[in-house]
Amino acid sequence: MKPWQWILVSMIAALITGAAINATCVIETEPNLVFNSVGTKLIGAFDYVGTLFMNLLKMVIVPLVFSSIVVGIAGLGKTDGFARLGGKTLLYYSLSSLVAILVGLFMVNTFKPGLVNGQPNEAIRKQFEANEEQYAGMVQGKLAGQDGGMNAVTDLFLRMVPQNVFEAFGANNKMLALIFISLLTGIGLIFISAEGRNPVLQFFEGLNELTLLITNWVMWLAPIGVFALVAETSAQTGFEIVKLLSKYFFVVVGALLTHAFIVMPLVLKFVAGVSPKRHFYAMRNALLTAFSTASSSATLPVTMRALNQNAGVSERVSSFVLPLGATVNMDGTALYECVAVMFVAQVLGFEMAIGTQFTVVMLALLTSIGVAGVPSASLVAITIIVYNVGIPNAEAVIGLILAVDRPLDMTRTAVNVFSDSCAGVIIAKSEGEDVLAGDTMES
Ligand code: ASP
């Protein structure tokens, strides 16, 4: 079997294992699942292994992003066309997220998952009212550790320029600063003397090769890491709540799949003139990793490797487009924010006039830029939008949807990563690169 087939098999085995634990080890379901000691131990073990795998991936991010941006820019020895590349990337990112939000808005208005016969769903109302305090508490707890949303948007430039160069290398959420320092280094190298440039460039070329190799090694462990992450999620999913929210669940998943399997493939085919099927195949490892980790940041090394090695996108394009994309371009998240807010409004019987819906679209677009590429990060953005459009007492409903968030997070993260990878292919193609050609898809 090929590595990606191992990952797929372990994902399916994990779903079954998790469901078995869920069926046999749960001793309490309201408002959160409580497990017996066997279940708790198993989940603890999955968590341990899953975290280890995520850490291995995150560990590669800083040297990989730094070295590949420097090599991508300085290696070419010219800055021509750089502004053009930036312009195209930003244009793609804003348009693709906007289209994703509109797909979500269309679906939530068509299927109205929060209503039954035009009235707010009674069963859902009873559920969140019965556990109002716990649900609101869950939201507060999650919000406390998160950073993102509107402030993150206005602080974008402040976050980009660190006071101290080494801050950019400190933590994963300093990605914008890391991109900025890498760009400065890459561009700067072009302008210094050859004696100064060559050894530095050579160092970064070596570092880049090395980090890609380490990513390869980490991916050998992917079947184990993925098993742990997916089994943990599947064991911890409250199937009762999923059943109660099934319409909402399917509207979110349906909208995400429409964007990924209909809209984006049309763009790939008609704008870039490449085969969507080939692109999906080239990105298979990245999509599976995004789905299992629910973190576009942690997936970044795998996405970079797949786009370079399988899709044949140059380092110049991928090193710029992907780290930026993993930080600011979140089609799945933007779509999800819009559907979630509309759902909350429907459940609470809050009228959403067309002007208010327009505000939701704009806020979803803006806040998705600030959302970090980590699990359940969009919760902050959803809360901000709900406050801004003035939906009262929304916290308990947000807490209720938080109970089914992880599987939806996995799906939207895969869509986030897929959209970034499409940007890579579309932009590379527009720059005259021969992408997705030949049979370079061996890993
Ligand atoms: N988990 C998502 C990501 O990493 C962010 C979110 O929507 O919560 O891309």
Tab-separated table of C-alpha atoms and ligand atoms in Angstrom:
chain	number	residue	atom	x	y	z
A	1	MET	CA	0.000	0.000	0.000
A	2	LYS	CA	1.081	3.604	-0.636
A	3	PRO	CA	1.585	5.942	2.360
A	4	TRP	CA	-1.633	7.868	1.742
A	5	GLN	CA	-3.584	4.611	1.586
A	6	TRP	CA	-2.174	3.707	4.989
A	7	ILE	CA	-3.380	7.043	6.300
A	8	LEU	CA	-6.846	6.446	4.891
A	9	VAL	CA	-7.068	2.952	6.327
A	10	SER	CA	-5.928	4.132	9.740
A	11	MET	CA	-8.488	6.919	9.607
A	12	ILE	CA	-11.293	4.437	9.008
A	13	ALA	CA	-9.961	2.105	11.724
A	14	ALA	CA	-9.832	5.104	14.070
A	15	LEU	CA	-13.431	6.064	13.339
A	16	ILE	CA	-14.547	2.539	14.227
A	17	THR	CA	-12.355	2.343	17.343
A	18	GLY	CA	-13.578	5.742	18.533
A	19	ALA	CA	-17.205	4.843	17.919
A	20	ALA	CA	-16.721	1.596	19.877
A	21	ILE	CA	-15.252	3.514	22.823
A	22	ASN	CA	-18.109	5.975	22.552
A	23	ALA	CA	-20.648	3.170	22.622
A	24	THR	CA	-19.127	1.252	25.538
A	25	CYS	CA	-17.284	3.687	27.816
A	26	VAL	CA	-19.607	6.695	28.166
A	27	ILE	CA	-21.239	6.981	31.590
A	28	GLU	CA	-22.835	10.428	31.284
A	29	THR	CA	-23.892	12.479	28.262
A	30	GLU	CA	-25.208	15.815	29.545
A	31	PRO	CA	-23.972	18.415	28.758
A	32	ASN	CA	-20.585	16.821	28.063
A	33	LEU	CA	-19.610	13.211	27.613
A	34	VAL	CA	-18.087	11.609	30.719
A	35	PHE	CA	-16.114	8.373	30.295
A	36	ASN	CA	-15.371	5.469	32.592
A	37	SER	CA	-11.763	4.854	33.590
A	38	VAL	CA	-10.932	2.637	30.584
A	39	GLY	CA	-12.351	5.220	28.186
A	40	THR	CA	-10.528	8.060	29.944
A	41	LYS	CA	-7.221	6.192	29.756
A	42	LEU	CA	-7.645	5.338	26.076
A	43	ILE	CA	-8.570	8.912	25.184
A	44	GLY	CA	-5.603	10.157	27.232
A	45	ALA	CA	-3.301	7.852	25.259
A	46	PHE	CA	-4.742	8.995	21.907
A	47	ASP	CA	-4.338	12.583	22.990
A	48	TYR	CA	-0.709	11.982	23.919
A	49	VAL	CA	0.191	10.360	20.589
A	50	GLY	CA	-1.871	12.855	18.570
A	51	THR	CA	-0.214	15.821	20.271
A	52	LEU	CA	3.191	14.310	19.636
A	53	PHE	CA	2.412	13.995	15.922
A	54	MET	CA	1.080	17.563	15.729
A	55	ASN	CA	4.199	18.817	17.511
A	56	LEU	CA	6.451	16.994	15.060
A	57	LEU	CA	4.713	18.755	12.195
A	58	LYS	CA	4.724	22.165	13.885
A	59	MET	CA	8.394	21.753	14.726
A	60	VAL	CA	9.286	21.908	11.014
A	61	ILE	CA	7.255	25.021	10.213
A	62	VAL	CA	9.701	27.778	11.187
A	63	PRO	CA	12.844	26.499	9.398
A	64	LEU	CA	10.777	25.360	6.419
A	65	VAL	CA	8.972	28.657	5.880
A	66	PHE	CA	12.102	30.726	6.464
A	67	SER	CA	14.364	28.691	4.205
A	68	SER	CA	11.864	28.183	1.409
A	69	ILE	CA	10.916	31.857	1.158
A	70	VAL	CA	14.578	32.908	1.166
A	71	VAL	CA	15.512	30.306	-1.457
A	72	GLY	CA	12.362	31.031	-3.473
A	73	ILE	CA	13.235	34.724	-3.745
A	74	ALA	CA	17.006	35.027	-3.481
A	75	GLY	CA	17.556	31.845	-5.503
A	76	LEU	CA	16.015	33.513	-8.526
A	77	GLY	CA	18.216	36.562	-8.065
A	78	LYS	CA	15.595	39.042	-9.141
A	79	THR	CA	12.676	40.858	-7.606
A	80	ASP	CA	10.781	41.333	-10.874
A	81	GLY	CA	7.215	40.277	-10.805
A	82	PHE	CA	7.154	40.066	-7.064
A	83	ALA	CA	4.485	42.750	-6.655
A	84	ARG	CA	2.487	41.025	-9.370
A	85	LEU	CA	2.683	37.739	-7.461
A	86	GLY	CA	1.543	39.465	-4.264
A	87	GLY	CA	-1.337	41.182	-6.070
A	88	LYS	CA	-2.576	37.945	-7.614
A	89	THR	CA	-2.356	36.134	-4.292
A	90	LEU	CA	-4.370	38.752	-2.422
A	91	LEU	CA	-6.949	38.939	-5.200
A	92	TYR	CA	-7.378	35.162	-5.191
A	93	TYR	CA	-7.599	34.999	-1.401
A	94	SER	CA	-10.300	37.635	-1.085
A	95	LEU	CA	-12.365	36.344	-4.004
A	96	SER	CA	-12.223	32.674	-3.045
A	97	SER	CA	-13.246	33.378	0.556
A	98	LEU	CA	-16.077	35.624	-0.618
A	99	VAL	CA	-17.378	32.932	-2.966
A	100	ALA	CA	-17.159	30.357	-0.164
A	101	ILE	CA	-19.208	32.594	2.159
A	102	LEU	CA	-21.840	33.081	-0.520
A	103	VAL	CA	-22.091	29.305	-1.004
A	104	GLY	CA	-22.650	28.982	2.768
A	105	LEU	CA	-25.191	31.796	2.835
A	106	PHE	CA	-27.119	30.256	-0.035
A	107	MET	CA	-27.234	26.847	1.652
A	108	VAL	CA	-28.243	28.134	5.085
A	109	ASN	CA	-31.009	30.291	3.592
A	110	THR	CA	-32.256	27.451	1.413
A	111	PHE	CA	-32.256	24.658	3.988
A	112	LYS	CA	-32.831	26.745	7.160
A	113	PRO	CA	-31.312	24.212	9.579
A	114	GLY	CA	-32.437	26.140	12.691
A	115	LEU	CA	-36.127	26.176	11.779
A	116	VAL	CA	-38.945	23.645	11.676
A	117	ASN	CA	-41.969	24.707	9.590
A	118	GLY	CA	-40.680	28.284	9.647
A	119	GLN	CA	-40.430	28.353	13.469
A	120	PRO	CA	-37.299	28.063	15.657
A	121	ASN	CA	-36.540	24.388	16.339
A	122	GLU	CA	-38.118	23.532	19.734
A	123	ALA	CA	-35.941	20.488	20.468
A	124	ILE	CA	-32.759	22.505	19.978
A	125	ARG	CA	-34.120	25.321	22.121
A	126	LYS	CA	-34.899	22.905	24.970
A	127	GLN	CA	-31.416	21.420	24.747
A	128	PHE	CA	-29.517	24.685	25.083
A	129	GLU	CA	-31.889	26.099	27.667
A	130	ALA	CA	-31.513	23.019	29.846
A	131	ASN	CA	-27.742	23.446	29.963
A	132	GLU	CA	-27.471	27.170	29.381
A	133	GLU	CA	-24.814	27.869	31.983
A	134	GLN	CA	-22.548	24.990	31.023
A	135	TYR	CA	-22.721	25.836	27.335
A	136	ALA	CA	-22.009	29.512	27.932
A	137	GLY	CA	-19.163	28.454	30.237
A	138	MET	CA	-17.710	26.253	27.514
A	139	VAL	CA	-17.651	29.221	25.139
A	140	GLN	CA	-16.019	31.485	27.726
A	141	GLY	CA	-13.418	28.827	28.463
A	142	LYS	CA	-12.522	28.427	24.797
A	143	LEU	CA	-12.443	32.174	24.183
A	144	ALA	CA	-10.044	32.765	27.045
A	145	GLY	CA	-7.191	30.942	25.349
A	146	GLN	CA	-7.765	32.291	21.853
A	147	ASP	CA	-6.517	35.207	19.949
A	148	GLY	CA	-8.051	36.299	16.684
A	149	GLY	CA	-11.041	37.916	15.070
A	150	MET	CA	-11.398	41.630	14.516
A	151	ASN	CA	-8.520	42.814	16.664
A	152	ALA	CA	-6.343	40.387	14.846
A	153	VAL	CA	-7.348	42.055	11.591
A	154	THR	CA	-6.654	45.580	12.722
A	155	ASP	CA	-3.430	44.424	14.339
A	156	LEU	CA	-2.339	42.642	11.180
A	157	PHE	CA	0.544	44.988	10.431
A	158	LEU	CA	1.584	45.224	14.054
A	159	ARG	CA	1.734	41.445	14.184
A	160	MET	CA	3.767	41.468	10.994
A	161	VAL	CA	6.627	43.584	12.281
A	162	PRO	CA	8.216	42.180	15.427
A	163	GLN	CA	10.276	44.290	17.798
A	164	ASN	CA	12.946	41.671	17.814
A	165	VAL	CA	13.817	39.424	14.873
A	166	PHE	CA	13.874	36.337	17.081
A	167	GLU	CA	10.247	36.838	18.112
A	168	ALA	CA	9.289	35.758	14.602
A	169	PHE	CA	10.860	32.380	15.230
A	170	GLY	CA	9.260	31.935	18.612
A	171	ALA	CA	5.782	30.595	18.123
A	172	ASN	CA	3.571	29.347	15.347
A	173	ASN	CA	1.120	32.180	15.632
A	174	LYS	CA	3.886	34.601	14.675
A	175	MET	CA	3.594	33.424	11.089
A	176	LEU	CA	3.064	36.881	9.587
A	177	ALA	CA	6.212	38.156	11.273
A	178	LEU	CA	8.084	35.105	10.041
A	179	ILE	CA	6.900	35.701	6.458
A	180	PHE	CA	7.907	39.359	6.715
A	181	ILE	CA	11.419	38.625	8.008
A	182	SER	CA	11.886	35.882	5.409
A	183	LEU	CA	10.816	38.194	2.585
A	184	LEU	CA	13.197	40.909	3.801
A	185	THR	CA	16.035	38.405	4.029
A	186	GLY	CA	15.336	36.946	0.580
A	187	ILE	CA	15.055	40.333	-1.106
A	188	GLY	CA	18.019	41.734	0.836
A	189	LEU	CA	20.253	38.876	-0.271
A	190	ILE	CA	19.730	39.826	-3.913
A	191	PHE	CA	21.216	43.241	-3.289
A	192	ILE	CA	24.344	42.341	-1.340
A	193	SER	CA	27.679	41.276	-2.783
A	194	ALA	CA	28.081	37.808	-4.282
A	195	GLU	CA	30.640	36.892	-1.591
A	196	GLY	CA	28.115	37.763	1.060
A	197	ARG	CA	25.163	36.170	-0.715
A	198	ASN	CA	26.448	32.806	-1.920
A	199	PRO	CA	27.336	31.142	1.385
A	200	VAL	CA	24.124	32.392	3.029
A	201	LEU	CA	22.028	31.201	0.115
A	202	GLN	CA	23.761	27.866	0.099
A	203	PHE	CA	23.062	27.504	3.791
A	204	PHE	CA	19.361	28.139	3.232
A	205	GLU	CA	19.240	25.768	0.280
A	206	GLY	CA	20.673	23.036	2.492
A	207	LEU	CA	18.308	23.893	5.317
A	208	ASN	CA	15.353	23.786	2.951
A	209	GLU	CA	16.294	20.367	1.632
A	210	LEU	CA	16.803	19.143	5.155
A	211	THR	CA	13.436	20.343	6.468
A	212	LEU	CA	11.642	18.756	3.510
A	213	LEU	CA	13.402	15.490	4.274
A	214	ILE	CA	12.405	15.697	7.936
A	215	THR	CA	8.815	16.346	6.843
A	216	ASN	CA	9.058	13.152	4.794
A	217	TRP	CA	10.169	11.243	7.868
A	218	VAL	CA	7.406	12.722	9.997
A	219	MET	CA	4.890	11.650	7.397
A	220	TRP	CA	5.966	8.043	7.822
A	221	LEU	CA	4.412	8.339	11.265
A	222	ALA	CA	1.234	9.858	9.858
A	223	PRO	CA	-0.851	6.665	9.967
A	224	ILE	CA	-0.195	6.399	13.729
A	225	GLY	CA	-0.687	10.111	14.412
A	226	VAL	CA	-3.839	10.235	12.317
A	227	PHE	CA	-5.217	7.159	14.039
A	228	ALA	CA	-4.772	8.774	17.462
A	229	LEU	CA	-6.271	12.117	16.437
A	230	VAL	CA	-9.294	10.683	14.663
A	231	ALA	CA	-9.986	8.005	17.296
A	232	GLU	CA	-9.928	10.687	20.000
A	233	THR	CA	-12.396	12.857	18.074
A	234	SER	CA	-14.680	10.009	17.204
A	235	ALA	CA	-14.731	8.771	20.835
A	236	GLN	CA	-15.493	12.250	22.110
A	237	THR	CA	-18.265	13.139	19.696
A	238	GLY	CA	-21.632	13.259	21.380
A	239	PHE	CA	-23.724	11.384	18.819
A	240	GLU	CA	-26.948	12.428	20.559
A	241	ILE	CA	-26.114	16.073	19.952
A	242	VAL	CA	-25.003	15.316	16.401
A	243	LYS	CA	-28.422	13.751	15.842
A	244	LEU	CA	-30.181	16.769	17.302
A	245	LEU	CA	-28.129	19.113	15.117
A	246	SER	CA	-28.024	16.806	12.106
A	247	LYS	CA	-29.609	19.287	9.700
A	248	TYR	CA	-27.109	21.967	10.697
A	249	PHE	CA	-24.289	19.445	10.470
A	250	PHE	CA	-25.243	18.391	6.943
A	251	VAL	CA	-25.804	21.944	5.738
A	252	VAL	CA	-22.267	22.874	6.877
A	253	VAL	CA	-20.704	19.742	5.383
A	254	GLY	CA	-22.804	20.057	2.195
A	255	ALA	CA	-21.762	23.686	1.712
A	256	LEU	CA	-18.084	22.864	2.352
A	257	LEU	CA	-18.192	19.966	-0.108
A	258	THR	CA	-19.969	22.112	-2.709
A	259	HIS	CA	-17.181	24.652	-2.455
A	260	ALA	CA	-14.410	22.049	-2.583
A	261	PHE	CA	-15.853	19.644	-5.137
A	262	ILE	CA	-17.861	21.912	-7.445
A	263	VAL	CA	-16.778	25.549	-7.199
A	264	MET	CA	-13.004	25.155	-6.818
A	265	PRO	CA	-12.698	22.406	-9.457
A	266	LEU	CA	-14.541	24.673	-11.924
A	267	VAL	CA	-12.045	27.424	-11.133
A	268	LEU	CA	-9.125	25.010	-11.528
A	269	LYS	CA	-10.449	23.792	-14.846
A	270	PHE	CA	-11.577	27.033	-16.424
A	271	VAL	CA	-9.232	29.588	-14.883
A	272	ALA	CA	-6.026	27.566	-14.616
A	273	GLY	CA	-6.794	24.941	-17.249
A	274	VAL	CA	-5.589	22.078	-15.048
A	275	SER	CA	-7.253	18.806	-14.164
A	276	PRO	CA	-9.016	19.055	-10.769
A	277	LYS	CA	-8.717	15.293	-10.355
A	278	ARG	CA	-4.955	15.430	-10.707
A	279	HIS	CA	-4.785	18.283	-8.249
A	280	PHE	CA	-6.837	16.420	-5.651
A	281	TYR	CA	-4.559	13.439	-6.109
A	282	ALA	CA	-1.414	15.550	-5.816
A	283	MET	CA	-2.687	17.073	-2.567
A	284	ARG	CA	-4.002	13.853	-1.008
A	285	ASN	CA	-1.550	13.700	1.899
A	286	ALA	CA	-2.089	17.346	2.774
A	287	LEU	CA	-5.878	16.981	2.680
A	288	LEU	CA	-5.836	13.891	4.883
A	289	THR	CA	-3.474	15.584	7.344
A	290	ALA	CA	-5.586	18.739	7.446
A	291	PHE	CA	-8.681	16.661	8.067
A	292	SER	CA	-7.090	14.717	10.920
A	293	THR	CA	-5.275	17.568	12.656
A	294	ALA	CA	-7.920	20.307	12.164
A	295	SER	CA	-5.022	22.719	11.924
A	296	SER	CA	-3.904	24.380	8.698
A	297	SER	CA	-0.738	25.615	10.425
A	298	ALA	CA	0.341	22.133	11.481
A	299	THR	CA	-0.441	20.873	7.965
A	300	LEU	CA	1.715	23.533	6.283
A	301	PRO	CA	4.885	21.412	5.887
A	302	VAL	CA	2.850	18.650	4.225
A	303	THR	CA	1.057	21.143	1.955
A	304	MET	CA	4.389	22.686	0.909
A	305	ARG	CA	5.873	19.338	0.126
A	306	ALA	CA	2.830	18.152	-1.851
A	307	LEU	CA	2.573	21.363	-3.873
A	308	ASN	CA	6.287	21.329	-4.762
A	309	GLN	CA	6.899	17.664	-5.259
A	310	ASN	CA	3.558	16.387	-6.517
A	311	ALA	CA	1.946	19.346	-8.248
A	312	GLY	CA	5.245	20.733	-9.534
A	313	VAL	CA	4.662	24.314	-8.348
A	314	SER	CA	7.919	26.280	-8.066
A	315	GLU	CA	9.341	27.249	-4.712
A	316	ARG	CA	9.063	30.900	-5.695
A	317	VAL	CA	5.261	30.630	-5.820
A	318	SER	CA	4.572	28.001	-3.158
A	319	SER	CA	6.866	29.523	-0.535
A	320	PHE	CA	5.005	32.787	-0.799
A	321	VAL	CA	1.435	31.633	-1.343
A	322	LEU	CA	1.189	28.793	1.197
A	323	PRO	CA	2.503	30.276	4.479
A	324	LEU	CA	0.431	33.373	3.800
A	325	GLY	CA	-2.567	31.244	2.879
A	326	ALA	CA	-2.304	29.108	6.017
A	327	THR	CA	-2.493	32.337	8.017
A	328	VAL	CA	-5.003	34.537	6.188
A	329	ASN	CA	-6.900	32.488	3.603
A	330	MET	CA	-9.585	30.337	5.160
A	331	ASP	CA	-12.418	29.578	2.754
A	332	GLY	CA	-13.847	26.783	4.878
A	333	THR	CA	-13.678	28.875	8.040
A	334	ALA	CA	-15.287	31.915	6.405
A	335	LEU	CA	-18.099	29.758	5.030
A	336	TYR	CA	-18.563	28.089	8.398
A	337	GLU	CA	-18.707	31.388	10.289
A	338	CYS	CA	-21.517	32.585	8.042
A	339	VAL	CA	-23.567	29.383	8.346
A	340	ALA	CA	-23.041	29.198	12.131
A	341	VAL	CA	-24.136	32.786	12.737
A	342	MET	CA	-27.215	32.392	10.540
A	343	PHE	CA	-28.062	29.162	12.345
A	344	VAL	CA	-27.766	30.814	15.759
A	345	ALA	CA	-30.110	33.556	14.552
A	346	GLN	CA	-32.637	31.031	13.223
A	347	VAL	CA	-32.648	29.032	16.461
A	348	LEU	CA	-33.177	32.169	18.528
A	349	GLY	CA	-35.861	33.512	16.177
A	350	PHE	CA	-33.732	36.574	15.400
A	351	GLU	CA	-34.754	38.243	12.140
A	352	MET	CA	-31.839	38.608	9.713
A	353	ALA	CA	-32.720	41.331	7.207
A	354	ILE	CA	-30.770	41.420	3.971
A	355	GLY	CA	-28.611	44.308	5.229
A	356	THR	CA	-27.708	42.321	8.355
A	357	GLN	CA	-26.823	39.326	6.217
A	358	PHE	CA	-24.542	41.568	4.182
A	359	THR	CA	-22.831	42.611	7.425
A	360	VAL	CA	-22.398	38.940	8.323
A	361	VAL	CA	-20.774	38.276	4.938
A	362	MET	CA	-18.356	41.174	5.338
A	363	LEU	CA	-17.500	40.302	8.935
A	364	ALA	CA	-16.979	36.646	8.041
A	365	LEU	CA	-14.583	37.719	5.299
A	366	LEU	CA	-12.638	40.047	7.589
A	367	THR	CA	-12.529	37.886	10.686
A	368	SER	CA	-11.513	34.751	8.769
A	369	ILE	CA	-8.271	36.582	7.966
A	370	GLY	CA	-7.499	36.917	11.646
A	371	VAL	CA	-8.464	33.361	12.647
A	372	ALA	CA	-5.406	31.287	13.568
A	373	GLY	CA	-4.811	27.970	11.806
A	374	VAL	CA	-5.463	25.911	14.934
A	375	PRO	CA	-8.400	23.734	16.046
A	376	SER	CA	-11.691	25.526	16.826
A	377	ALA	CA	-10.170	28.936	16.243
A	378	SER	CA	-13.221	30.231	14.372
A	379	LEU	CA	-15.225	30.272	17.577
A	380	VAL	CA	-13.755	33.690	18.415
A	381	ALA	CA	-14.837	35.033	15.043
A	382	ILE	CA	-18.365	33.627	15.378
A	383	THR	CA	-18.771	35.271	18.777
A	384	ILE	CA	-17.538	38.593	17.412
A	385	ILE	CA	-19.986	38.514	14.497
A	386	VAL	CA	-22.879	37.554	16.759
A	387	TYR	CA	-22.121	40.496	19.073
A	388	ASN	CA	-21.734	42.877	16.153
A	389	VAL	CA	-25.049	42.085	14.516
A	390	GLY	CA	-26.685	42.214	17.948
A	391	ILE	CA	-28.079	38.695	18.393
A	392	PRO	CA	-28.950	38.565	22.123
A	393	ASN	CA	-28.199	35.587	24.412
A	394	ALA	CA	-26.337	33.719	21.714
A	395	GLU	CA	-23.669	32.153	23.917
A	396	ALA	CA	-25.575	29.034	24.924
A	397	VAL	CA	-26.390	28.230	21.286
A	398	ILE	CA	-22.751	28.730	20.319
A	399	GLY	CA	-21.842	26.395	23.191
A	400	LEU	CA	-24.277	23.837	21.815
A	401	ILE	CA	-22.743	23.881	18.325
A	402	LEU	CA	-19.326	23.687	19.930
A	403	ALA	CA	-20.336	20.180	20.982
A	404	VAL	CA	-20.244	19.097	17.317
A	405	ASP	CA	-17.454	21.423	16.286
A	406	ARG	CA	-14.553	19.033	15.863
A	407	PRO	CA	-15.808	16.995	12.880
A	408	LEU	CA	-16.894	20.230	11.194
A	409	ASP	CA	-13.520	21.760	12.031
A	410	MET	CA	-11.766	18.822	10.382
A	411	THR	CA	-13.801	19.298	7.209
A	412	ARG	CA	-13.392	23.079	7.031
A	413	THR	CA	-9.654	22.839	7.681
A	414	ALA	CA	-9.290	20.469	4.712
A	415	VAL	CA	-11.179	23.048	2.626
A	416	ASN	CA	-8.899	25.831	3.927
A	417	VAL	CA	-5.813	23.887	2.914
A	418	PHE	CA	-7.317	22.889	-0.420
A	419	SER	CA	-8.053	26.506	-1.298
A	420	ASP	CA	-4.457	27.524	-0.464
A	421	SER	CA	-3.157	24.760	-2.691
A	422	CYS	CA	-5.478	25.847	-5.532
A	423	ALA	CA	-4.045	29.351	-5.176
A	424	GLY	CA	-0.571	27.858	-5.639
A	425	VAL	CA	-1.554	26.028	-8.822
A	426	ILE	CA	-3.601	28.862	-10.333
A	427	ILE	CA	-0.943	31.485	-9.664
A	428	ALA	CA	1.918	29.246	-10.817
A	429	LYS	CA	0.029	28.555	-14.032
A	430	SER	CA	-0.595	32.260	-14.585
A	431	GLU	CA	3.154	32.805	-14.160
A	432	GLY	CA	3.752	30.385	-17.022
A	433	GLU	CA	4.749	27.352	-14.923
A	434	ASP	CA	4.075	23.857	-16.161
A	435	VAL	CA	2.133	22.541	-13.161
A	436	LEU	CA	0.447	19.180	-12.654
A	437	ALA	CA	2.252	17.936	-15.723
A	438	GLY	CA	4.055	14.632	-16.099
A	439	ASP	CA	3.968	11.905	-13.545
A	440	THR	CA	5.655	13.509	-10.587
A	441	MET	CA	3.207	12.213	-8.045
A	442	GLU	CA	5.019	9.416	-6.378
A	443	SER	CA	4.651	10.134	-2.679
B	1	ASP	N1	-9.132	24.805	12.375
B	1	ASP	C1	-9.160	25.766	11.315
B	1	ASP	C2	-7.809	25.796	10.612
B	1	ASP	O1	-6.813	25.458	11.193
B	1	ASP	C3	-9.532	27.123	11.800
B	1	ASP	C4	-10.983	27.110	12.250
B	1	ASP	O2	-11.872	27.270	11.400
B	1	ASP	O3	-11.259	26.927	13.420
B	1	ASP	O4	-7.715	26.132	9.456
